[in-house]
Amino acid sequence: MNKSVLISGLIASLTLPLCSCRRQKETDRLPSTPETVSVSLPEVKDIVLAKSYPGNLLAISEIDVMCKVSGQVVNQNFTKGTMVKKGEVLYTIDPSAYRNKVTQAQAALATAKSAYEYAVDHYAAVKKALESDAVSKMEANQAESSMNQAEASVKNAQAALEEANRMLGYCSIVAPISGRIASGIFNTGSYIDGEGTPVKVTTIYDNSTMMAQFAIEDERYLDILNSREKRDSLDFDNVAVSFAEPLPHTYTAKITYLAPSLNEGTGTMRVTCNIENPYDELRQGMYVKVNFPYGTLKNAILVKDASICSDQLGKYIYTLNDSNRVVHTSVTLGELYQDSLRVISNGIAPGTRYITSAMLKVREGMTVKPDTIR
C-alpha cells in the first residue's frame, strides 16, 4: 500500500473524533431548553431619599438620687430595675437626731417669741411714759432697740426651725422623677455621711422617651436646604428607625435638634431625635439606626438591588429584548431605597424588563423563558 495513502488515512481517522468532540462541546454549551429566569419591571414612583445613621439610645432624663443627711439606713424600699414613681420613698435614714434638732428649734422659737412679746409691751410702756417725761429719750430708744433685736431673734429661730424640718425631711429619700431605678449603692444598715457633701445612693432613668444622637455629613445638610428651597415636604416627625434585633413593636423618631454649626474637624453636623417608648421595650445603650430623610425624587426608577452586577466596566443588569434575548445593560446607580431597592439614574426605561434571578446562569444573547414577578 502507498505510504502517503496510509498516512492520510491515519490522519483522517484521528481528526474525525477530534472534530466530533469539538462539536459535542459546543453543543453542551447551548441549553437544550431555554433557561427559566425571574423577570420584573422597575417600580416608578416619587420617593423620599433617606440614609441610615447609627446611634445609641439614651434616656431622656437620668437623675442621680442623693442623700443630704447623715445616719443609718433603716429601710430600702425599692427593688433594682423596677419602675418607681416621682415622690416614692426609696430610702429612710434614721431620723432621731434630726427630730431632736426640730424639737430644739421649736423651743428656741417659743423662747424668742416670748422675749419679743415682752419687748413689744415694754417698748409700748416706755413710749407712753416718754410722753409725760417719766423716762428719758435714751431709755425709749433702748427699749425700741431691744424690741427690734427680739424680732430679729424670732426670725432667726423661725429660719432655724425651717432648716431643721428640711433636714428631717431629707431622712426620707424620695424619687425626684418617675422611671426605672438602678441598683442601690447602700443597703439597710449602712451608714451614709451625706450632711456635709451629698452622697449618691442610686440613679433613676426616665425611659418614657428615648433619645438618639448621630452625625450627618455636610452634603446631607445641603440636600436638606435644597429640598426646603424646592418646598419639598420632609417629615421629620415620623422618621423610621430600626434596631439590632427585631422588637415586638415598631417605632418612629422625631427629629428635635440640628446643631447650629458643623464640626470643622469631621465636616459633620450633630442631630438629635426622640423616640417614644410606650411599651417600655427600649433601654439605654441600645443600638439604633435612624433612616434620616434629606430629599425627594420624582418618578424614580427602582430595581431590586440584588439584581445589579459588576464587571470591569462598572455596574450592569441583565435585561430582555422583545425576543426574550438577554442584553447586558450598563446602568448608573442612585440611592438605596428601603434597604432592598436601588434608584437607577441612567440606563433603563420604566418599562424595561430585567432579570432578578439566575444571573450566573445567563449571558449576553441567550434566549430565556421569562417568569414575570411583581
Short mmCIF file of C-alpha atoms in Angstrom, two decimals:
data_model
loop_
_atom_site.label_atom_id
_atom_site.label_comp_id
_atom_site.label_asym_id
_atom_site.label_seq_id
_atom_site.Cartn_x
_atom_site.Cartn_y
_atom_site.Cartn_z
CA MET A 1 0.00 0.00 0.00
CA ASN A 2 1.18 3.53 -0.81
CA LYS A 3 2.70 5.11 2.30
CA SER A 4 1.10 8.52 1.57
CA VAL A 5 -2.32 6.93 1.34
CA LEU A 6 -1.77 5.11 4.60
CA ILE A 7 -0.66 8.29 6.40
CA SER A 8 -3.64 10.24 5.02
CA GLY A 9 -5.98 7.57 6.28
CA LEU A 10 -4.46 7.67 9.75
CA ILE A 11 -4.73 11.46 9.91
CA ALA A 12 -8.36 11.32 8.81
CA SER A 13 -9.16 8.67 11.40
CA LEU A 14 -7.61 10.80 14.15
CA THR A 15 -9.20 14.07 13.02
CA LEU A 16 -12.76 12.80 12.90
CA PRO A 17 -13.01 12.08 16.65
CA LEU A 18 -11.46 15.48 17.47
CA CYS A 19 -13.96 17.35 15.33
CA SER A 20 -16.74 15.26 16.80
CA CYS A 21 -15.59 16.15 20.34
CA ARG A 22 -15.37 19.86 19.50
CA ARG A 23 -18.85 19.88 18.05
CA GLN A 24 -20.08 17.99 21.11
CA LYS A 25 -18.60 20.57 23.49
CA GLU A 26 -20.12 23.47 21.58
CA THR A 27 -23.45 21.68 21.73
CA ASP A 28 -23.07 21.23 25.50
CA ARG A 29 -22.70 25.00 25.95
CA LEU A 30 -26.07 25.69 24.43
CA PRO A 31 -29.02 24.85 26.69
CA SER A 32 -31.27 22.20 25.30
CA THR A 33 -34.27 24.19 26.58
CA PRO A 34 -34.47 27.93 27.42
CA GLU A 35 -33.42 28.77 30.96
CA THR A 36 -36.34 29.94 33.12
CA VAL A 37 -35.50 33.21 34.90
CA SER A 38 -37.46 35.55 37.11
CA VAL A 39 -38.14 38.87 35.42
CA SER A 40 -39.57 42.07 36.81
CA LEU A 41 -40.41 45.62 35.74
CA PRO A 42 -38.89 48.61 37.51
CA GLU A 43 -41.03 50.44 40.02
CA VAL A 44 -41.63 54.07 39.13
CA LYS A 45 -42.78 56.40 41.91
CA ASP A 46 -42.00 59.53 43.89
CA ILE A 47 -39.75 58.66 46.81
CA VAL A 48 -38.22 60.31 49.85
CA LEU A 49 -34.47 59.97 49.85
CA ALA A 50 -33.08 58.85 53.20
CA LYS A 51 -29.85 57.50 54.64
CA SER A 52 -29.37 55.33 57.72
CA TYR A 53 -27.16 56.64 60.50
CA PRO A 54 -26.09 54.66 63.59
CA GLY A 55 -26.62 55.82 67.15
CA ASN A 56 -27.22 54.63 70.69
CA LEU A 57 -30.25 55.23 72.86
CA LEU A 58 -30.13 57.46 75.91
CA ALA A 59 -32.85 58.01 78.47
CA ILE A 60 -34.49 61.41 78.05
CA SER A 61 -33.69 62.05 81.71
CA GLU A 62 -31.13 60.44 84.01
CA ILE A 63 -31.13 61.62 87.62
CA ASP A 64 -28.74 60.66 90.40
CA VAL A 65 -30.58 60.32 93.71
CA MET A 66 -28.61 61.99 96.51
CA CYS A 67 -28.61 61.65 100.30
CA LYS A 68 -28.21 65.01 102.11
CA VAL A 69 -28.19 63.79 105.72
CA SER A 70 -26.01 61.56 107.86
CA GLY A 71 -27.29 58.44 109.55
CA GLN A 72 -28.00 54.75 109.31
CA VAL A 73 -30.25 53.34 106.57
CA VAL A 74 -33.27 51.87 108.33
CA ASN A 75 -35.24 50.98 105.16
CA GLN A 76 -34.56 50.39 101.46
CA ASN A 77 -37.96 50.49 99.80
CA PHE A 78 -37.29 49.54 96.16
CA THR A 79 -36.10 46.67 94.00
CA LYS A 80 -33.44 47.41 91.43
CA GLY A 81 -34.58 47.51 87.82
CA THR A 82 -38.22 48.24 88.66
CA MET A 83 -40.33 51.28 87.89
CA VAL A 84 -40.68 53.90 90.61
CA LYS A 85 -42.95 56.94 90.71
CA LYS A 86 -41.99 60.51 91.44
CA GLY A 87 -42.24 61.18 95.20
CA GLU A 88 -41.99 57.49 96.15
CA VAL A 89 -39.82 56.90 99.24
CA LEU A 90 -36.69 54.97 98.27
CA TYR A 91 -34.59 55.08 101.46
CA THR A 92 -35.34 56.00 105.07
CA ILE A 93 -32.45 57.33 107.14
CA ASP A 94 -32.63 57.14 110.96
CA PRO A 95 -34.42 60.44 111.77
CA SER A 96 -33.95 60.53 115.57
CA ALA A 97 -31.07 63.04 115.61
CA TYR A 98 -32.91 65.36 113.25
CA ARG A 99 -36.16 65.10 115.21
CA ASN A 100 -34.24 66.27 118.27
CA LYS A 101 -32.95 69.26 116.32
CA VAL A 102 -36.51 70.11 115.32
CA THR A 103 -37.61 69.95 118.96
CA GLN A 104 -34.73 72.21 119.98
CA ALA A 105 -35.53 74.66 117.22
CA GLN A 106 -39.19 74.74 118.25
CA ALA A 107 -38.20 75.52 121.84
CA ALA A 108 -35.83 78.26 120.71
CA LEU A 109 -38.58 79.80 118.58
CA ALA A 110 -41.02 79.75 121.50
CA THR A 111 -38.44 81.48 123.73
CA ALA A 112 -37.73 84.08 121.04
CA LYS A 113 -41.43 84.81 120.57
CA SER A 114 -41.91 85.21 124.33
CA ALA A 115 -38.99 87.62 124.53
CA TYR A 116 -40.33 89.55 121.57
CA GLU A 117 -43.80 89.88 123.14
CA TYR A 118 -42.21 91.21 126.32
CA ALA A 119 -40.05 93.64 124.34
CA VAL A 120 -43.11 94.94 122.45
CA ASP A 121 -45.05 95.51 125.68
CA HIS A 122 -42.03 97.13 127.33
CA TYR A 123 -41.44 99.49 124.44
CA ALA A 124 -45.13 100.48 124.40
CA ALA A 125 -44.96 101.29 128.12
CA VAL A 126 -41.72 103.29 127.83
CA LYS A 127 -43.04 105.18 124.83
CA LYS A 128 -46.14 106.20 126.83
CA ALA A 129 -44.01 107.20 129.79
CA LEU A 130 -41.89 109.33 127.47
CA GLU A 131 -44.94 111.43 126.64
CA SER A 132 -45.15 112.51 130.31
CA ASP A 133 -41.37 112.86 130.64
CA ALA A 134 -41.33 109.95 133.10
CA VAL A 135 -38.42 108.38 131.19
CA SER A 136 -35.65 109.78 129.10
CA LYS A 137 -35.42 109.66 125.32
CA MET A 138 -32.42 107.32 125.66
CA GLU A 139 -34.46 104.79 127.62
CA ALA A 140 -37.13 104.85 124.94
CA ASN A 141 -34.51 104.26 122.25
CA GLN A 142 -33.04 101.34 124.19
CA ALA A 143 -36.50 99.77 124.57
CA GLU A 144 -37.12 100.13 120.83
CA SER A 145 -33.73 98.58 120.07
CA SER A 146 -34.45 95.65 122.38
CA MET A 147 -37.79 95.10 120.62
CA ASN A 148 -36.12 95.08 117.19
CA GLN A 149 -33.47 92.63 118.41
CA ALA A 150 -36.18 90.37 119.81
CA GLU A 151 -37.99 90.49 116.46
CA ALA A 152 -34.78 89.51 114.67
CA SER A 153 -34.29 86.65 117.11
CA VAL A 154 -37.76 85.36 116.24
CA LYS A 155 -36.91 85.42 112.52
CA ASN A 156 -33.63 83.58 113.17
CA ALA A 157 -35.42 80.99 115.29
CA GLN A 158 -38.04 80.53 112.56
CA ALA A 159 -35.29 80.02 109.94
CA ALA A 160 -33.54 77.53 112.22
CA LEU A 161 -36.79 75.58 112.66
CA GLU A 162 -37.39 75.55 108.90
CA GLU A 163 -33.86 74.27 108.34
CA ALA A 164 -34.30 71.57 110.98
CA ASN A 165 -37.59 70.46 109.38
CA ARG A 166 -35.94 70.49 105.95
CA MET A 167 -33.12 68.25 107.15
CA LEU A 168 -35.64 65.96 108.86
CA GLY A 169 -37.48 65.71 105.55
CA TYR A 170 -34.27 64.58 103.86
CA CYS A 171 -34.32 61.49 106.06
CA SER A 172 -36.92 60.18 103.63
CA ILE A 173 -35.11 59.98 100.27
CA VAL A 174 -37.75 60.17 97.54
CA ALA A 175 -37.67 59.63 93.77
CA PRO A 176 -37.21 63.01 92.03
CA ILE A 177 -38.70 61.63 88.78
CA SER A 178 -40.65 58.60 87.61
CA GLY A 179 -38.59 55.96 85.85
CA ARG A 180 -36.65 52.74 86.09
CA ILE A 181 -34.30 52.60 89.04
CA ALA A 182 -30.79 51.18 89.13
CA SER A 183 -29.38 49.10 91.95
CA GLY A 184 -28.86 50.86 95.26
CA ILE A 185 -25.34 51.68 96.40
CA PHE A 186 -26.30 51.30 100.07
CA ASN A 187 -28.29 48.61 101.86
CA THR A 188 -30.33 48.56 105.05
CA GLY A 189 -27.96 49.03 107.99
CA SER A 190 -25.38 51.00 106.02
CA TYR A 191 -24.22 54.37 107.35
CA ILE A 192 -24.33 57.35 104.99
CA ASP A 193 -22.47 60.56 105.72
CA GLY A 194 -24.20 62.98 103.41
CA GLU A 195 -24.81 66.08 105.50
CA GLY A 196 -21.60 67.89 104.58
CA THR A 197 -21.41 66.71 100.98
CA PRO A 198 -24.44 64.94 99.41
CA VAL A 199 -23.81 61.27 98.57
CA LYS A 200 -25.22 59.43 95.53
CA VAL A 201 -27.34 56.43 96.52
CA THR A 202 -28.82 55.31 93.17
CA THR A 203 -29.87 56.51 89.69
CA ILE A 204 -33.28 56.73 88.02
CA TYR A 205 -33.71 56.58 84.24
CA ASP A 206 -36.80 58.12 82.65
CA ASN A 207 -37.32 55.69 79.75
CA SER A 208 -40.71 57.06 78.72
CA THR A 209 -38.92 58.81 75.87
CA MET A 210 -35.55 57.75 74.49
CA MET A 211 -33.08 59.99 72.74
CA ALA A 212 -30.60 59.15 69.99
CA GLN A 213 -27.76 61.28 68.65
CA PHE A 214 -25.97 60.85 65.34
CA ALA A 215 -23.95 62.92 62.88
CA ILE A 216 -24.79 63.72 59.25
CA GLU A 217 -22.37 64.83 56.54
CA ASP A 218 -22.31 68.45 55.42
CA GLU A 219 -23.61 67.45 51.96
CA ARG A 220 -26.67 65.92 53.59
CA TYR A 221 -27.37 69.24 55.27
CA LEU A 222 -27.04 70.99 51.91
CA ASP A 223 -29.52 68.47 50.47
CA ILE A 224 -31.98 69.44 53.21
CA LEU A 225 -31.56 73.12 52.37
CA ASN A 226 -32.13 72.41 48.68
CA SER A 227 -35.25 70.40 49.48
CA ARG A 228 -36.62 73.27 51.54
CA GLU A 229 -35.84 75.63 48.67
CA LYS A 230 -37.88 73.37 46.38
CA ARG A 231 -40.61 73.25 49.06
CA ASP A 232 -40.31 69.51 49.40
CA SER A 233 -42.17 68.12 52.39
CA LEU A 234 -39.70 66.20 54.55
CA ASP A 235 -41.42 64.57 57.51
CA PHE A 236 -39.08 64.94 60.47
CA ASP A 237 -41.82 63.90 62.94
CA ASN A 238 -42.12 60.25 61.80
CA VAL A 239 -38.64 59.08 60.89
CA ALA A 240 -38.20 55.30 60.54
CA VAL A 241 -35.81 53.61 62.97
CA SER A 242 -34.58 50.03 63.34
CA PHE A 243 -32.70 48.06 65.96
CA ALA A 244 -30.07 45.34 66.00
CA GLU A 245 -32.74 42.76 66.84
CA PRO A 246 -36.44 42.95 65.84
CA LEU A 247 -38.73 44.19 68.61
CA PRO A 248 -42.41 43.29 69.15
CA HIS A 249 -43.45 46.83 68.18
CA THR A 250 -42.35 49.33 65.56
CA TYR A 251 -41.07 52.79 66.41
CA THR A 252 -40.55 56.13 64.75
CA ALA A 253 -38.41 59.07 65.78
CA LYS A 254 -38.96 62.81 65.87
CA ILE A 255 -36.03 64.99 64.89
CA THR A 256 -35.73 67.55 67.69
CA TYR A 257 -32.37 69.21 67.13
CA LEU A 258 -29.94 70.10 64.34
CA ALA A 259 -26.70 71.62 65.58
CA PRO A 260 -26.28 75.30 64.64
CA SER A 261 -22.80 74.66 63.27
CA LEU A 262 -20.68 72.00 61.59
CA ASN A 263 -17.79 70.23 63.27
CA GLU A 264 -14.76 71.59 61.40
CA GLY A 265 -12.69 68.52 62.15
CA THR A 266 -15.15 65.95 60.78
CA GLY A 267 -17.33 68.06 58.50
CA THR A 268 -20.45 66.67 60.17
CA MET A 269 -23.47 68.09 61.96
CA ARG A 270 -24.93 66.64 65.15
CA VAL A 271 -28.61 65.64 65.06
CA THR A 272 -30.83 64.55 67.96
CA CYS A 273 -34.11 62.66 67.77
CA ASN A 274 -36.62 61.44 70.35
CA ILE A 275 -38.36 58.05 70.30
CA GLU A 276 -41.46 57.47 72.41
CA ASN A 277 -41.27 54.26 74.47
CA PRO A 278 -44.87 53.44 75.46
CA TYR A 279 -44.23 49.68 75.72
CA ASP A 280 -41.08 50.05 77.85
CA GLU A 281 -39.08 47.91 75.40
CA LEU A 282 -36.27 50.38 74.70
CA ARG A 283 -33.29 50.62 77.02
CA GLN A 284 -30.40 52.98 77.43
CA GLY A 285 -27.39 51.91 75.38
CA MET A 286 -29.36 50.01 72.69
CA TYR A 287 -28.04 50.33 69.13
CA VAL A 288 -30.37 52.14 66.73
CA LYS A 289 -30.32 53.05 63.03
CA VAL A 290 -32.12 56.26 62.10
CA ASN A 291 -33.37 56.49 58.50
CA PHE A 292 -32.82 60.24 58.14
CA PRO A 293 -34.73 61.93 55.24
CA TYR A 294 -32.85 64.56 53.25
CA GLY A 295 -34.70 64.99 49.92
CA THR A 296 -37.28 63.78 47.43
CA LEU A 297 -37.06 62.30 43.92
CA LYS A 298 -39.91 62.47 41.40
CA ASN A 299 -40.66 59.46 39.15
CA ALA A 300 -37.70 57.47 40.41
CA ILE A 301 -36.89 54.24 38.55
CA LEU A 302 -36.28 51.47 41.11
CA VAL A 303 -34.92 47.95 40.64
CA LYS A 304 -34.09 45.24 43.14
CA ASP A 305 -30.61 45.93 44.45
CA ALA A 306 -29.76 42.20 44.37
CA SER A 307 -30.22 42.14 40.58
CA ILE A 308 -27.30 44.53 39.97
CA CYS A 309 -23.99 43.01 38.83
CA SER A 310 -20.46 44.37 38.44
CA ASP A 311 -17.63 43.94 35.95
CA GLN A 312 -14.52 45.87 34.99
CA LEU A 313 -16.62 48.42 33.12
CA GLY A 314 -18.89 49.14 36.07
CA LYS A 315 -22.43 48.26 37.13
CA TYR A 316 -24.93 46.49 34.88
CA ILE A 317 -28.13 44.48 34.88
CA TYR A 318 -29.43 41.83 32.53
CA THR A 319 -32.46 42.99 30.56
CA LEU A 320 -34.63 41.23 27.96
CA ASN A 321 -35.47 42.43 24.49
CA ASP A 322 -38.72 41.67 22.69
CA SER A 323 -37.35 38.27 21.60
CA ASN A 324 -36.55 37.29 25.20
CA ARG A 325 -32.83 37.53 24.49
CA VAL A 326 -30.54 38.62 27.32
CA VAL A 327 -28.97 42.06 26.95
CA HIS A 328 -26.02 43.25 29.05
CA THR A 329 -27.17 46.77 30.07
CA SER A 330 -24.86 49.23 31.80
CA VAL A 331 -26.59 51.40 34.42
CA THR A 332 -25.83 54.39 36.59
CA LEU A 333 -26.82 53.83 40.21
CA GLY A 334 -28.53 56.25 42.55
CA GLU A 335 -29.52 55.93 46.20
CA LEU A 336 -30.50 52.75 48.02
CA TYR A 337 -34.19 52.88 48.92
CA GLN A 338 -35.81 50.94 51.79
CA ASP A 339 -32.76 48.63 52.04
CA SER A 340 -33.69 46.50 49.00
CA LEU A 341 -34.37 48.78 46.04
CA ARG A 342 -31.87 50.86 44.08
CA VAL A 343 -32.53 54.05 42.14
CA ILE A 344 -31.35 53.79 38.52
CA SER A 345 -30.29 57.24 37.30
CA ASN A 346 -29.49 56.16 33.75
CA GLY A 347 -29.54 53.04 31.59
CA ILE A 348 -33.10 51.70 31.51
CA ALA A 349 -36.60 52.98 30.81
CA PRO A 350 -39.62 52.44 33.09
CA GLY A 351 -40.97 49.53 31.01
CA THR A 352 -37.70 47.62 30.64
CA ARG A 353 -37.84 44.00 31.76
CA TYR A 354 -34.85 42.96 33.87
CA ILE A 355 -33.72 39.62 35.28
CA THR A 356 -33.90 39.21 39.06
CA SER A 357 -32.62 35.63 39.46
CA ALA A 358 -30.18 33.12 37.92
CA MET A 359 -27.77 35.90 36.91
CA LEU A 360 -24.87 33.43 37.00
CA LYS A 361 -26.59 31.12 34.51
CA VAL A 362 -27.36 33.67 31.82
CA ARG A 363 -25.15 35.52 29.37
CA GLU A 364 -25.39 38.07 26.59
CA GLY A 365 -27.53 36.87 23.66
CA MET A 366 -29.03 33.83 25.41
CA THR A 367 -32.73 33.21 24.81
CA VAL A 368 -34.54 32.58 28.10
CA LYS A 369 -38.02 31.80 29.32
CA PRO A 370 -39.18 34.74 31.48
CA ASP A 371 -41.22 34.19 34.62
CA THR A 372 -42.61 37.63 35.39
CA ILE A 373 -42.87 38.52 39.06
CA ARG A 374 -44.11 41.67 40.70
#
